[in-house]
Amino acid sequence: MKTPYKNIYAVLRINRFIVLAVVICATLSSFFSIWMVFTINNQAMNNAFAINTDGSVIPLKLIAQKENFRVEALAHLELFHSYFYNIDASNYESNLEKALWLGNSSVDNLYRQKKADGVYNRLLQYSLVQKVLSIDSQIQEKDGSYAFRTVTIFEINRGSIIDTYELVSTGKLITVNRNFPNNPHGLLITDYFEKTLKKLNNEN
């Protein structure tokens, strides 16, 4: 008995159905893969990971990283302004050396200018004491860079006379490798500029 041949058109319809089903499945699989990659990328951009002491992975939100950066930046600016302006005849060399670790050439150039103008010689000659009273810094982020504006209130004790000054300084912050104890926050001050300096009226 002969095996009956199937209708050629029926075979073609079945083949076409199979091909169409494979194409649709491949397309859906591709779209699903793209969506998964996009989702994972967004999660990676908004999270960082740290290893806990027990070996577990801890996700850290990007917003938390920015908050931590702000805390570190404010501490860095306070440390720098304390070293650079809280000086007297006994500590100015060591304090200025520490301050220079926290900024780039713009800070070094200002230091050299002050030195050339005799600021530190007068400090020694008249035994002046320059004491920082307060440091208030504002940080602004723009296009991935961080600019700051700091208001430093300090007084100069000339013995019988004490004068109080307000200094407004500006600059930018960039991240560098931490260098403990010279640069514990891993930040560097750039484009540093003493914008204004004015004498405040003393009440006494």
mmCIF file of N, CA and C in Angstrom, residues 77 81 137-140 146-150 169-173 189-190 192:
data_model
loop_
_atom_site.group_PDB
_atom_site.id
_atom_site.type_symbol
_atom_site.label_atom_id
_atom_site.label_comp_id
_atom_site.label_asym_id
_atom_site.label_seq_id
_atom_site.Cartn_x
_atom_site.Cartn_y
_atom_site.Cartn_z
ATOM 1 N N LEU A 77 36.555 71.875 53.689
ATOM 2 C CA LEU A 77 36.644 73.334 53.635
ATOM 3 C C LEU A 77 36.895 73.928 55.015
ATOM 4 N N HIS A 81 40.299 76.146 55.834
ATOM 5 C CA HIS A 81 40.229 77.537 56.291
ATOM 6 C C HIS A 81 40.763 77.680 57.717
ATOM 7 N N SER A 137 30.307 77.522 54.949
ATOM 8 C CA SER A 137 30.522 77.205 53.532
ATOM 9 C C SER A 137 29.215 76.783 52.865
ATOM 10 N N GLN A 138 29.042 77.203 51.622
ATOM 11 C CA GLN A 138 27.923 76.792 50.783
ATOM 12 C C GLN A 138 28.482 76.107 49.544
ATOM 13 N N ILE A 139 27.918 74.935 49.217
ATOM 14 C CA ILE A 139 28.395 74.147 48.076
ATOM 15 C C ILE A 139 27.294 74.049 47.039
ATOM 16 N N GLN A 140 27.658 74.253 45.784
ATOM 17 C CA GLN A 140 26.690 74.169 44.689
ATOM 18 C C GLN A 140 27.215 73.232 43.613
ATOM 19 N N TYR A 146 31.707 70.921 41.503
ATOM 20 C CA TYR A 146 31.250 71.483 42.769
ATOM 21 C C TYR A 146 31.980 72.799 43.045
ATOM 22 N N ALA A 147 31.188 73.852 43.161
ATOM 23 C CA ALA A 147 31.733 75.173 43.495
ATOM 24 C C ALA A 147 31.350 75.508 44.932
ATOM 25 N N PHE A 148 32.189 76.289 45.600
ATOM 26 C CA PHE A 148 31.882 76.650 46.982
ATOM 27 C C PHE A 148 32.092 78.146 47.210
ATOM 28 N N ARG A 149 31.409 78.600 48.228
ATOM 29 C CA ARG A 149 31.560 79.967 48.714
ATOM 30 C C ARG A 149 31.627 79.883 50.230
ATOM 31 N N THR A 150 32.713 80.395 50.794
ATOM 32 C CA THR A 150 32.937 80.281 52.239
ATOM 33 C C THR A 150 33.082 81.659 52.862
ATOM 34 N N SER A 169 35.545 83.791 50.410
ATOM 35 C CA SER A 169 36.417 83.111 49.452
ATOM 36 C C SER A 169 35.591 82.159 48.595
ATOM 37 N N THR A 170 36.065 81.917 47.383
ATOM 38 C CA THR A 170 35.372 81.036 46.456
ATOM 39 C C THR A 170 36.361 80.052 45.833
ATOM 40 N N GLY A 171 35.813 79.029 45.211
ATOM 41 C CA GLY A 171 36.657 78.050 44.538
ATOM 42 C C GLY A 171 35.847 76.843 44.115
ATOM 43 N N LYS A 172 36.539 75.798 43.731
ATOM 44 C CA LYS A 172 35.906 74.552 43.317
ATOM 45 C C LYS A 172 36.548 73.386 44.050
ATOM 46 N N LEU A 173 35.853 72.265 44.038
ATOM 47 C CA LEU A 173 36.349 71.049 44.677
ATOM 48 C C LEU A 173 36.396 69.913 43.662
ATOM 49 N N ILE A 189 41.037 71.616 46.667
ATOM 50 C CA ILE A 189 40.492 72.934 46.344
ATOM 51 C C ILE A 189 41.210 73.486 45.123
ATOM 52 N N THR A 190 40.429 73.924 44.134
ATOM 53 C CA THR A 190 40.993 74.532 42.928
ATOM 54 C C THR A 190 40.372 75.915 42.724
ATOM 55 N N TYR A 192 41.048 78.735 43.846
ATOM 56 C CA TYR A 192 40.773 79.421 45.107
ATOM 57 C C TYR A 192 41.024 80.918 44.957
#
